[in-house]
Amino acid sequence: MKSPTAILLLHCPDAHGIITDVTKFITDNHGNIVDLDQYVDHIDNMFFMRLEWDLTDFIIPRDKIQDYFDTLYAQKYQMTFSLYFSEDKPRMAIFVSKMSHCLYDLLARYKAGEWDVEIPCIVSNHEDLRYIADQFGIPYYVWSINKDHSNKAEVEQAEMELLRKENISFIVLARYMQIISDQMIQEYQHKIINIHHSFLPAFIGAKPYHQAWERGVKIVGATSHYITADLDAGPIIEQDVVRITHRDTPESLVLKGRDLEKIVLSRAVTKHIERKILTYHNKTIIFN
Amino acid sequence: MKSPTAILLLHCPDAHGIITDVTKFITDNHGNIVDLDQYVDHIDNMFFMRLEWDLTDFIIPRDKIQDYFDTLYAQKYQMTFSLYFSEDKPRMAIFVSKMSHCLYDLLARYKAGEWDVEIPCIVSNHEDLRYIADQFGIPYYVWSINKDHSNKAEVEQAEMELLRKENISFIVLARYMQIISDQMIQEYQHKIINIHHSFLPAFIGAKPYHQAWERGVKIVGATSHYITADLDAGPIIEQDVVRITHRDTPESLVLKGRDLEKIVLSRAVTKHIERKILTYHNKTIIFN
Amino acid sequence: MKSPTAILLLHCPDAHGIITDVTKFITDNHGNIVDLDQYVDHIDNMFFMRLEWDLTDFIIPRDKIQDYFDTLYAQKYQMTFSLYFSEDKPRMAIFVSKMSHCLYDLLARYKAGEWDVEIPCIVSNHEDLRYIADQFGIPYYVWSINKDHSNKAEVEQAEMELLRKENISFIVLARYMQIISDQMIQEYQHKIINIHHSFLPAFIGAKPYHQAWERGVKIVGATSHYITADLDAGPIIEQDVVRITHRDTPESLVLKGRDLEKIVLSRAVTKHIERKILTYHNKTIIFN
Amino acid sequence: MKSPTAILLLHCPDAHGIITDVTKFITDNHGNIVDLDQYVDHIDNMFFMRLEWDLTDFIIPRDKIQDYFDTLYAQKYQMTFSLYFSEDKPRMAIFVSKMSHCLYDLLARYKAGEWDVEIPCIVSNHEDLRYIADQFGIPYYVWSINKDHSNKAEVEQAEMELLRKENISFIVLARYMQIISDQMIQEYQHKIINIHHSFLPAFIGAKPYHQAWERGVKIVGATSHYITADLDAGPIIEQDVVRITHRDTPESLVLKGRDLEKIVLSRAVTKHIERKILTYHNKTIIFN
């Protein structure tokens, strides 16, 4: 069995001695470092680090670590940091509309035990994919949004209540075709993962495969990113591409794109669950 | 030794019997088809074909083929077609500015005999790369353009004269950092190949690697395309990409991009020399 | 709605006039060619073609086409050919052992209507994945093979009966960890698609990811191929790869490999269903 | 201008406190860490690290660092380590036979200033590529080996003398088609970089593109690795691949492969020059 670990994600202005100081803190208190990845942005002069250590012999109680670290180091170096424990399973909500490929892919991984995560609910604006939620025994909630969007505020209120009730830690938009409200973005900042079916920033907005076909590109892509207030402009987590030819039609691009979308989305979800993503200035640092 | 061949590139509204008719014309006149690739665009209902046949026993004299084919088939099917002979070596001009990587790559291939082509001249607006032209014994012409562009028309006139004198069939812009004049584009329509250092249509215009770095993409690309009057918007011939990380700087992107640019440009040049590219509606059909 | 089509896959020694002759046969009988892809192997001097035509106005009845074509052309050119009709839906059996990822991926595509195919049965040597068959409402048959293989002949007999009863046209081994008997290979020659979890011919046999990790490769792959009597040596249909690093363990390779396996297998299945694969001399020709 | 740095590559059995100890040594002596990448092999329980620090204010003189570090830490942790200084430019010898593509690519990068390296000599068993050495003004040495290999020992003696005289730090085999002697391998252990034109371990030995074509693979590759006594079995540094089809011939594979070879070799050379490669158990750890 894997030992419980603590994970620290931090960034601060670069300075002498940070690594020594922080690793000494872990070592002196009998923590065994199992992973350290650091990166210095020499343009902005910023220091970024992910540190994971075994808690088995660590002498500081878990509920005190945050406080101790804050007092001893964070203030000294003006750090922004997050502390996670491997034993706290993230709780993930999935939002879908009508397309099944990403949902099936996420649930098949979940069922196969690929991810250390709970999925307590699936949310949709359509009934179409309820049968998949049923196949996997996961509660499926539908709130349809009127064409005139007159009930949008209401729907979002209901969704927010569900997310809070289920204590959701992050949201995956698995080809969810609705705009997310500012309130939800605010409450889940850099915790809503979207999959956009193009190689961003090319082909922002609707029907990217049709746009790609119109332009005559020879490669199409997919992009997973955190949702921000700007459409398709949030921090990019992962991208991948596939080669196409003049023989492809918008329809065949949609088909080829599905495989990309599944994989690019699942890679982003994996990194998020493993607490390997740090966002800074609308970009992501993806640790090893 | 390879037998001489004729190459026919054609397109027309799709209709019954085109393939039969055209292949019968070749076969009946003792031509042996060595390659046939066709494609039907079912959206525009257009038919595209590339046909290459061995001329050894072909009974129609070369200088009559164009005329016969035009009379017998092109008018019947409203075809647009081009006829080439493998023995007519294309004559390629290279335009460069200050960066050497694409130029070295092109000349190394030329010298190694990869391409059935002549390179009678290299044109630049700077003296910087003359030593490379000298290394390979190829005439190097420099016309500098004033900062205020006051002599631009003059320079282009001189360039056009050179191209005509050297009987240039197509032009390769090997990181040539100047806008091409409308006149040259007109005279060399779909015969000027550019390499743009981004995955078009993302990051059009200047400093695409810096734009890519700013946006935080996880993959960068390069695109070769024919020059048209619209900046970076001509028919795309070839694209490729390379994965990057948050560790990359604009400078490291420039370095990684160089390898992409060389390869993407040389693949486009290869296809052009082999007469395997047909342009239609600002897109390319790339035959096998 | 798509019109019904006929598909002809053929190969023969290369000769003058084949394309003209065959396309004339279609055109003269009022068939409209919707797709033609041909290829000449100039080393073996063999001609290969896939031809698909619209049957709407075709004046030869379907049940006569095979006979007419055989008499008129196949004998003349010493052709080997296969004739298919788009309206005959292939019937696909899936064989699995204990791993779910390929099975889920295949069934999710099937359910989403990506493939024009029937899946009347799933066969396994273990009960483990019955719940997935149940989720999708597909009959699941289990025949366990004794450790000493004493009942192997019996099991295969039962399997062959099922395949015949269900009129199975091709078999997909979705990480089925058993050797297929010679009899089944004989009856389903080039109709059993396997996914091998390495970039063949590297790492043949058991535990390829462990072999890859031992060797310290920087890229791992997956290969789909038709099963033949030689282990992992049948005609390769599709391959793909993913980049790895020294940080990967055999376990992480297994995880990364799963995504490759799913995609590489599904691409092969797609090509097979579309009748775009011709095998020759233990290789595949994959038509457009 | 870049400040001078020291680079430490080390590995040892994993233990508590290594990172703290080593980084404290740098920090306490006023070195500023500019890069740290570490990796723990949890299977062999080994610790690997690359550490680069600015020497500007470092108070230990350069010629003492090796000694101090050895005494203070290496013995304590049973480390194997190498110390480099950024100001010591590596001296690289290139060995070639008759093919020019890799040589041109290496020299074009060298000339463009991509690498902080000296190239004092090119060695060959043929006169063929002397013109390229001349183009770039680099001494070119030819020792032909008799067909019966009767003068092989002599030739190697002469080569070893040249390497010593020129104080060569590492050797690049740019499609050099001769077996390297054990003595040279011994003296340049993990300092001879070869490019093999296949995706190792597939297609070891002669004519790998022909082997690949025979097997009918859908992807071909190239592999750069350090030379060891076992043919094509040394630690792999870098690999890459390119997609092919049934249309490819052994000749077209050779052409496509050239681009792969150039890029894969140059990536390996870059990593070697930057001292980012550590070899362990016939594998490479490639640091960021």
PDB file of N, CA and C in Angstrom, chain A residues 37-39 43 199-203 213-220 232-241 243 246-247 249-251 267 282-287, chain B residues 37-39 43 199-203 213-220 232-241 243 246-247 249-251 267 282-287:
ATOM      1  N   ASP A  37       9.927  18.844  -7.846  1.00  0.00           N
ATOM      2  CA  ASP A  37      10.135  19.418  -9.171  1.00  0.00           C
ATOM      3  C   ASP A  37      10.037  20.918  -9.012  1.00  0.00           C
ATOM      4  N   GLN A  38      11.068  21.620  -9.504  1.00  0.00           N
ATOM      5  CA  GLN A  38      11.058  23.067  -9.357  1.00  0.00           C
ATOM      6  C   GLN A  38      11.376  23.691 -10.695  1.00  0.00           C
ATOM      7  N   TYR A  39      11.026  24.930 -10.822  1.00  0.00           N
ATOM      8  CA  TYR A  39      11.229  25.626 -12.088  1.00  0.00           C
ATOM      9  C   TYR A  39      11.364  27.112 -11.800  1.00  0.00           C
ATOM     10  N   ILE A  43      12.456  35.035 -16.733  1.00  0.00           N
ATOM     11  CA  ILE A  43      11.934  36.266 -17.335  1.00  0.00           C
ATOM     12  C   ILE A  43      11.196  37.074 -16.263  1.00  0.00           C
ATOM     13  N   PHE A 199      -7.140  23.371 -31.875  1.00  0.00           N
ATOM     14  CA  PHE A 199      -5.809  23.676 -31.401  1.00  0.00           C
ATOM     15  C   PHE A 199      -5.782  25.170 -31.068  1.00  0.00           C
ATOM     16  N   LEU A 200      -6.221  25.511 -29.866  1.00  0.00           N
ATOM     17  CA  LEU A 200      -6.282  26.925 -29.466  1.00  0.00           C
ATOM     18  C   LEU A 200      -4.900  27.551 -29.537  1.00  0.00           C
ATOM     19  N   PRO A 201      -4.788  28.846 -29.889  1.00  0.00           N
ATOM     20  CA  PRO A 201      -5.876  29.804 -30.100  1.00  0.00           C
ATOM     21  C   PRO A 201      -6.465  29.802 -31.506  1.00  0.00           C
ATOM     22  N   ALA A 202      -6.182  28.815 -32.319  1.00  0.00           N
ATOM     23  CA  ALA A 202      -6.848  28.765 -33.622  1.00  0.00           C
ATOM     24  C   ALA A 202      -8.289  28.295 -33.422  1.00  0.00           C
ATOM     25  N   PHE A 203      -9.201  28.888 -34.147  1.00  0.00           N
ATOM     26  CA  PHE A 203     -10.583  28.424 -34.185  1.00  0.00           C
ATOM     27  C   PHE A 203     -11.284  28.480 -32.829  1.00  0.00           C
ATOM     28  N   TRP A 213     -11.757  23.057 -41.497  1.00  0.00           N
ATOM     29  CA  TRP A 213     -11.962  22.533 -42.853  1.00  0.00           C
ATOM     30  C   TRP A 213     -11.995  23.676 -43.865  1.00  0.00           C
ATOM     31  N   GLU A 214     -12.695  24.742 -43.504  1.00  0.00           N
ATOM     32  CA  GLU A 214     -12.767  25.920 -44.379  1.00  0.00           C
ATOM     33  C   GLU A 214     -11.367  26.466 -44.686  1.00  0.00           C
ATOM     34  N   ARG A 215     -10.522  26.513 -43.644  1.00  0.00           N
ATOM     35  CA  ARG A 215      -9.198  27.107 -43.804  1.00  0.00           C
ATOM     36  C   ARG A 215      -8.239  26.173 -44.537  1.00  0.00           C
ATOM     37  N   GLY A 216      -8.566  24.886 -44.579  1.00  0.00           N
ATOM     38  CA  GLY A 216      -7.700  23.953 -45.284  1.00  0.00           C
ATOM     39  C   GLY A 216      -6.435  23.593 -44.525  1.00  0.00           C
ATOM     40  N   VAL A 217      -6.519  23.512 -43.196  1.00  0.00           N
ATOM     41  CA  VAL A 217      -5.331  23.113 -42.422  1.00  0.00           C
ATOM     42  C   VAL A 217      -5.019  21.639 -42.665  1.00  0.00           C
ATOM     43  N   LYS A 218      -3.792  21.241 -42.367  1.00  0.00           N
ATOM     44  CA  LYS A 218      -3.360  19.860 -42.571  1.00  0.00           C
ATOM     45  C   LYS A 218      -3.272  19.097 -41.258  1.00  0.00           C
ATOM     46  N   ILE A 219      -3.571  19.766 -40.165  1.00  0.00           N
ATOM     47  CA  ILE A 219      -3.530  19.168 -38.831  1.00  0.00           C
ATOM     48  C   ILE A 219      -4.661  19.797 -38.023  1.00  0.00           C
ATOM     49  N   VAL A 220      -5.397  18.979 -37.266  1.00  0.00           N
ATOM     50  CA  VAL A 220      -6.366  19.565 -36.326  1.00  0.00           C
ATOM     51  C   VAL A 220      -5.976  19.164 -34.905  1.00  0.00           C
ATOM     52  N   ASP A 232     -12.696  30.511 -24.170  1.00  0.00           N
ATOM     53  CA  ASP A 232     -11.611  29.724 -24.765  1.00  0.00           C
ATOM     54  C   ASP A 232     -10.234  30.367 -24.577  1.00  0.00           C
ATOM     55  N   ALA A 233     -10.100  31.189 -23.541  1.00  0.00           N
ATOM     56  CA  ALA A 233      -8.842  31.907 -23.363  1.00  0.00           C
ATOM     57  C   ALA A 233      -8.173  31.588 -22.028  1.00  0.00           C
ATOM     58  N   GLY A 234      -8.674  30.594 -21.302  1.00  0.00           N
ATOM     59  CA  GLY A 234      -8.097  30.261 -20.004  1.00  0.00           C
ATOM     60  C   GLY A 234      -6.771  29.516 -20.147  1.00  0.00           C
ATOM     61  N   PRO A 235      -6.086  29.289 -19.019  1.00  0.00           N
ATOM     62  CA  PRO A 235      -4.771  28.635 -19.035  1.00  0.00           C
ATOM     63  C   PRO A 235      -4.850  27.251 -19.673  1.00  0.00           C
ATOM     64  N   ILE A 236      -4.001  27.006 -20.653  1.00  0.00           N
ATOM     65  CA  ILE A 236      -3.992  25.733 -21.383  1.00  0.00           C
ATOM     66  C   ILE A 236      -3.274  24.669 -20.565  1.00  0.00           C
ATOM     67  N   ILE A 237      -3.899  23.513 -20.417  1.00  0.00           N
ATOM     68  CA  ILE A 237      -3.295  22.411 -19.665  1.00  0.00           C
ATOM     69  C   ILE A 237      -2.617  21.426 -20.607  1.00  0.00           C
ATOM     70  N   GLU A 238      -3.314  21.066 -21.678  1.00  0.00           N
ATOM     71  CA  GLU A 238      -2.789  20.029 -22.573  1.00  0.00           C
ATOM     72  C   GLU A 238      -3.377  20.217 -23.963  1.00  0.00           C
ATOM     73  N   GLN A 239      -2.566  19.876 -24.959  1.00  0.00           N
ATOM     74  CA  GLN A 239      -3.027  19.921 -26.351  1.00  0.00           C
ATOM     75  C   GLN A 239      -2.476  18.720 -27.081  1.00  0.00           C
ATOM     76  N   ASP A 240      -3.192  18.315 -28.102  1.00  0.00           N
ATOM     77  CA  ASP A 240      -2.633  17.314 -29.002  1.00  0.00           C
ATOM     78  C   ASP A 240      -3.260  17.492 -30.376  1.00  0.00           C
ATOM     79  N   VAL A 241      -2.677  16.847 -31.363  1.00  0.00           N
ATOM     80  CA  VAL A 241      -3.091  17.082 -32.745  1.00  0.00           C
ATOM     81  C   VAL A 241      -3.157  15.771 -33.511  1.00  0.00           C
ATOM     82  N   ARG A 243      -3.097  14.479 -37.808  1.00  0.00           N
ATOM     83  CA  ARG A 243      -2.886  14.879 -39.199  1.00  0.00           C
ATOM     84  C   ARG A 243      -4.142  14.590 -40.023  1.00  0.00           C
ATOM     85  N   HIS A 246      -6.748  16.592 -47.497  1.00  0.00           N
ATOM     86  CA  HIS A 246      -7.817  17.237 -48.267  1.00  0.00           C
ATOM     87  C   HIS A 246      -9.043  16.333 -48.379  1.00  0.00           C
ATOM     88  N   ARG A 247      -8.879  15.040 -48.147  1.00  0.00           N
ATOM     89  CA  ARG A 247     -10.008  14.120 -48.245  1.00  0.00           C
ATOM     90  C   ARG A 247     -10.980  14.258 -47.080  1.00  0.00           C
ATOM     91  N   THR A 249     -13.665  15.627 -44.529  1.00  0.00           N
ATOM     92  CA  THR A 249     -14.815  16.515 -44.560  1.00  0.00           C
ATOM     93  C   THR A 249     -15.042  17.039 -43.133  1.00  0.00           C
ATOM     94  N   PRO A 250     -15.869  18.045 -42.973  1.00  0.00           N
ATOM     95  CA  PRO A 250     -16.177  18.460 -41.599  1.00  0.00           C
ATOM     96  C   PRO A 250     -16.635  17.270 -40.747  1.00  0.00           C
ATOM     97  N   GLU A 251     -17.362  16.349 -41.359  1.00  0.00           N
ATOM     98  CA  GLU A 251     -17.868  15.200 -40.601  1.00  0.00           C
ATOM     99  C   GLU A 251     -16.732  14.275 -40.173  1.00  0.00           C
ATOM    100  N   ARG A 267      -5.948  13.465 -20.052  1.00  0.00           N
ATOM    101  CA  ARG A 267      -4.604  13.805 -19.565  1.00  0.00           C
ATOM    102  C   ARG A 267      -4.669  15.000 -18.615  1.00  0.00           C
ATOM    103  N   ASN A 282      -2.169  33.300 -16.276  1.00  0.00           N
ATOM    104  CA  ASN A 282      -2.951  32.671 -17.343  1.00  0.00           C
ATOM    105  C   ASN A 282      -2.200  31.576 -18.117  1.00  0.00           C
ATOM    106  N   LYS A 283      -1.163  31.024 -17.500  1.00  0.00           N
ATOM    107  CA  LYS A 283      -0.479  29.858 -18.058  1.00  0.00           C
ATOM    108  C   LYS A 283      -0.422  28.772 -16.991  1.00  0.00           C
ATOM    109  N   THR A 284      -0.107  27.561 -17.425  1.00  0.00           N
ATOM    110  CA  THR A 284       0.042  26.487 -16.449  1.00  0.00           C
ATOM    111  C   THR A 284       1.497  26.037 -16.368  1.00  0.00           C
ATOM    112  N   ILE A 285       1.937  25.766 -15.173  1.00  0.00           N
ATOM    113  CA  ILE A 285       3.168  25.006 -14.976  1.00  0.00           C
ATOM    114  C   ILE A 285       2.710  23.583 -14.671  1.00  0.00           C
ATOM    115  N   ILE A 286       3.180  22.628 -15.476  1.00  0.00           N
ATOM    116  CA  ILE A 286       2.789  21.230 -15.302  1.00  0.00           C
ATOM    117  C   ILE A 286       4.000  20.490 -14.739  1.00  0.00           C
ATOM    118  N   PHE A 287       3.922  20.102 -13.475  1.00  0.00           N
ATOM    119  CA  PHE A 287       5.068  19.438 -12.854  1.00  0.00           C
ATOM    120  C   PHE A 287       5.159  17.977 -13.294  1.00  0.00           C
TER     121      PHE A 287
ATOM    122  N   ASP B  37      -4.032   9.230 -59.070  1.00  0.00           N
ATOM    123  CA  ASP B  37      -4.672   9.525 -57.787  1.00  0.00           C
ATOM    124  C   ASP B  37      -5.797  10.491 -58.083  1.00  0.00           C
ATOM    125  N   GLN B  38      -6.984  10.151 -57.618  1.00  0.00           N
ATOM    126  CA  GLN B  38      -8.125  11.024 -57.869  1.00  0.00           C
ATOM    127  C   GLN B  38      -8.880  11.246 -56.578  1.00  0.00           C
ATOM    128  N   TYR B  39      -9.656  12.290 -56.586  1.00  0.00           N
ATOM    129  CA  TYR B  39     -10.391  12.656 -55.377  1.00  0.00           C
ATOM    130  C   TYR B  39     -11.636  13.413 -55.792  1.00  0.00           C
ATOM    131  N   ILE B  43     -18.815  17.736 -51.511  1.00  0.00           N
ATOM    132  CA  ILE B  43     -19.507  18.944 -51.036  1.00  0.00           C
ATOM    133  C   ILE B  43     -19.650  19.927 -52.191  1.00  0.00           C
ATOM    134  N   PHE B 199       1.676  27.541 -36.257  1.00  0.00           N
ATOM    135  CA  PHE B 199       0.643  26.636 -36.707  1.00  0.00           C
ATOM    136  C   PHE B 199      -0.533  27.487 -37.171  1.00  0.00           C
ATOM    137  N   LEU B 200      -0.504  27.936 -38.417  1.00  0.00           N
ATOM    138  CA  LEU B 200      -1.573  28.802 -38.926  1.00  0.00           C
ATOM    139  C   LEU B 200      -2.916  28.084 -38.846  1.00  0.00           C
ATOM    140  N   PRO B 201      -4.018  28.803 -38.578  1.00  0.00           N
ATOM    141  CA  PRO B 201      -4.130  30.259 -38.513  1.00  0.00           C
ATOM    142  C   PRO B 201      -3.825  30.854 -37.131  1.00  0.00           C
ATOM    143  N   ALA B 202      -3.238  30.087 -36.235  1.00  0.00           N
ATOM    144  CA  ALA B 202      -2.843  30.702 -34.967  1.00  0.00           C
ATOM    145  C   ALA B 202      -1.588  31.542 -35.197  1.00  0.00           C
ATOM    146  N   PHE B 203      -1.533  32.680 -34.558  1.00  0.00           N
ATOM    147  CA  PHE B 203      -0.326  33.507 -34.534  1.00  0.00           C
ATOM    148  C   PHE B 203       0.123  33.976 -35.916  1.00  0.00           C
ATOM    149  N   TRP B 213       4.331  31.803 -26.843  1.00  0.00           N
ATOM    150  CA  TRP B 213       4.825  31.772 -25.472  1.00  0.00           C
ATOM    151  C   TRP B 213       3.896  32.570 -24.555  1.00  0.00           C
ATOM    152  N   GLU B 214       3.469  33.730 -25.022  1.00  0.00           N
ATOM    153  CA  GLU B 214       2.539  34.565 -24.247  1.00  0.00           C
ATOM    154  C   GLU B 214       1.246  33.816 -23.943  1.00  0.00           C
ATOM    155  N   ARG B 215       0.757  33.086 -24.933  1.00  0.00           N
ATOM    156  CA  ARG B 215      -0.529  32.401 -24.775  1.00  0.00           C
ATOM    157  C   ARG B 215      -0.400  31.137 -23.940  1.00  0.00           C
ATOM    158  N   GLY B 216       0.825  30.626 -23.795  1.00  0.00           N
ATOM    159  CA  GLY B 216       1.008  29.432 -22.982  1.00  0.00           C
ATOM    160  C   GLY B 216       0.566  28.152 -23.654  1.00  0.00           C
ATOM    161  N   VAL B 217       0.747  28.061 -24.966  1.00  0.00           N
ATOM    162  CA  VAL B 217       0.368  26.818 -25.661  1.00  0.00           C
ATOM    163  C   VAL B 217       1.335  25.696 -25.288  1.00  0.00           C
ATOM    164  N   LYS B 218       0.932  24.456 -25.508  1.00  0.00           N
ATOM    165  CA  LYS B 218       1.749  23.297 -25.168  1.00  0.00           C
ATOM    166  C   LYS B 218       2.374  22.660 -26.410  1.00  0.00           C
ATOM    167  N   ILE B 219       2.066  23.213 -27.561  1.00  0.00           N
ATOM    168  CA  ILE B 219       2.569  22.699 -28.838  1.00  0.00           C
ATOM    169  C   ILE B 219       2.778  23.912 -29.743  1.00  0.00           C
ATOM    170  N   VAL B 220       3.912  23.948 -30.458  1.00  0.00           N
ATOM    171  CA  VAL B 220       4.061  24.990 -31.484  1.00  0.00           C
ATOM    172  C   VAL B 220       4.203  24.324 -32.848  1.00  0.00           C
ATOM    173  N   ASP B 232      -0.294  35.604 -44.754  1.00  0.00           N
ATOM    174  CA  ASP B 232      -0.350  34.314 -44.059  1.00  0.00           C
ATOM    175  C   ASP B 232      -1.687  33.596 -44.242  1.00  0.00           C
ATOM    176  N   ALA B 233      -2.378  33.903 -45.337  1.00  0.00           N
ATOM    177  CA  ALA B 233      -3.701  33.306 -45.529  1.00  0.00           C
ATOM    178  C   ALA B 233      -3.797  32.472 -46.799  1.00  0.00           C
ATOM    179  N   GLY B 234      -2.678  32.219 -47.467  1.00  0.00           N
ATOM    180  CA  GLY B 234      -2.716  31.441 -48.700  1.00  0.00           C
ATOM    181  C   GLY B 234      -2.931  29.958 -48.437  1.00  0.00           C
ATOM    182  N   PRO B 235      -3.108  29.173 -49.517  1.00  0.00           N
ATOM    183  CA  PRO B 235      -3.384  27.729 -49.392  1.00  0.00           C
ATOM    184  C   PRO B 235      -2.262  27.024 -48.641  1.00  0.00           C
ATOM    185  N   ILE B 236      -2.625  26.288 -47.612  1.00  0.00           N
ATOM    186  CA  ILE B 236      -1.658  25.580 -46.769  1.00  0.00           C
ATOM    187  C   ILE B 236      -1.211  24.299 -47.469  1.00  0.00           C
ATOM    188  N   ILE B 237       0.095  24.089 -47.541  1.00  0.00           N
ATOM    189  CA  ILE B 237       0.638  22.883 -48.179  1.00  0.00           C
ATOM    190  C   ILE B 237       0.979  21.832 -47.124  1.00  0.00           C
ATOM    191  N   GLU B 238       1.639  22.261 -46.068  1.00  0.00           N
ATOM    192  CA  GLU B 238       2.096  21.292 -45.076  1.00  0.00           C
ATOM    193  C   GLU B 238       2.241  21.985 -43.726  1.00  0.00           C
ATOM    194  N   GLN B 239       1.995  21.214 -42.654  1.00  0.00           N
ATOM    195  CA  GLN B 239       2.168  21.727 -41.298  1.00  0.00           C
ATOM    196  C   GLN B 239       2.765  20.625 -40.457  1.00  0.00           C
ATOM    197  N   ASP B 240       3.468  21.036 -39.431  1.00  0.00           N
ATOM    198  CA  ASP B 240       3.883  20.061 -38.428  1.00  0.00           C
ATOM    199  C   ASP B 240       4.071  20.785 -37.103  1.00  0.00           C
ATOM    200  N   VAL B 241       4.194  20.016 -36.046  1.00  0.00           N
ATOM    201  CA  VAL B 241       4.204  20.599 -34.707  1.00  0.00           C
ATOM    202  C   VAL B 241       5.249  19.932 -33.839  1.00  0.00           C
ATOM    203  N   ARG B 243       6.066  19.452 -29.442  1.00  0.00           N
ATOM    204  CA  ARG B 243       5.564  19.642 -28.087  1.00  0.00           C
ATOM    205  C   ARG B 243       6.525  20.540 -27.296  1.00  0.00           C
ATOM    206  N   HIS B 246       6.206  24.444 -20.108  1.00  0.00           N
ATOM    207  CA  HIS B 246       6.303  25.755 -19.453  1.00  0.00           C
ATOM    208  C   HIS B 246       7.762  26.194 -19.323  1.00  0.00           C
ATOM    209  N   ARG B 247       8.703  25.254 -19.417  1.00  0.00           N
ATOM    210  CA  ARG B 247      10.111  25.600 -19.300  1.00  0.00           C
ATOM    211  C   ARG B 247      10.644  26.361 -20.513  1.00  0.00           C
ATOM    212  N   THR B 249      11.284  29.093 -23.299  1.00  0.00           N
ATOM    213  CA  THR B 249      11.267  30.549 -23.385  1.00  0.00           C
ATOM    214  C   THR B 249      11.049  30.920 -24.850  1.00  0.00           C
ATOM    215  N   PRO B 250      10.755  32.157 -25.142  1.00  0.00           N
ATOM    216  CA  PRO B 250      10.667  32.544 -26.554  1.00  0.00           C
ATOM    217  C   PRO B 250      11.925  32.127 -27.313  1.00  0.00           C
ATOM    218  N   GLU B 251      13.075  32.207 -26.666  1.00  0.00           N
ATOM    219  CA  GLU B 251      14.329  31.858 -27.333  1.00  0.00           C
ATOM    220  C   GLU B 251      14.399  30.361 -27.641  1.00  0.00           C
ATOM    221  N   ARG B 267       9.337  19.621 -47.147  1.00  0.00           N
ATOM    222  CA  ARG B 267       8.279  18.715 -47.610  1.00  0.00           C
ATOM    223  C   ARG B 267       7.410  19.406 -48.655  1.00  0.00           C
ATOM    224  N   ASN B 282      -8.560  28.239 -52.404  1.00  0.00           N
ATOM    225  CA  ASN B 282      -7.621  28.578 -51.327  1.00  0.00           C
ATOM    226  C   ASN B 282      -7.233  27.390 -50.445  1.00  0.00           C
ATOM    227  N   LYS B 283      -7.400  26.173 -50.971  1.00  0.00           N
ATOM    228  CA  LYS B 283      -6.919  24.971 -50.282  1.00  0.00           C
ATOM    229  C   LYS B 283      -6.030  24.197 -51.251  1.00  0.00           C
ATOM    230  N   THR B 284      -5.281  23.241 -50.710  1.00  0.00           N
ATOM    231  CA  THR B 284      -4.480  22.398 -51.584  1.00  0.00           C
ATOM    232  C   THR B 284      -5.000  20.970 -51.571  1.00  0.00           C
ATOM    233  N   ILE B 285      -4.993  20.359 -52.723  1.00  0.00           N
ATOM    234  CA  ILE B 285      -5.132  18.906 -52.810  1.00  0.00           C
ATOM    235  C   ILE B 285      -3.710  18.381 -52.997  1.00  0.00           C
ATOM    236  N   ILE B 286      -3.279  17.508 -52.097  1.00  0.00           N
ATOM    237  CA  ILE B 286      -1.920  16.967 -52.173  1.00  0.00           C
ATOM    238  C   ILE B 286      -2.040  15.515 -52.614  1.00  0.00           C
ATOM    239  N   PHE B 287      -1.633  15.238 -53.838  1.00  0.00           N
ATOM    240  CA  PHE B 287      -1.769  13.874 -54.346  1.00  0.00           C
ATOM    241  C   PHE B 287      -0.687  12.956 -53.776  1.00  0.00           C
TER     242      PHE B 287
END
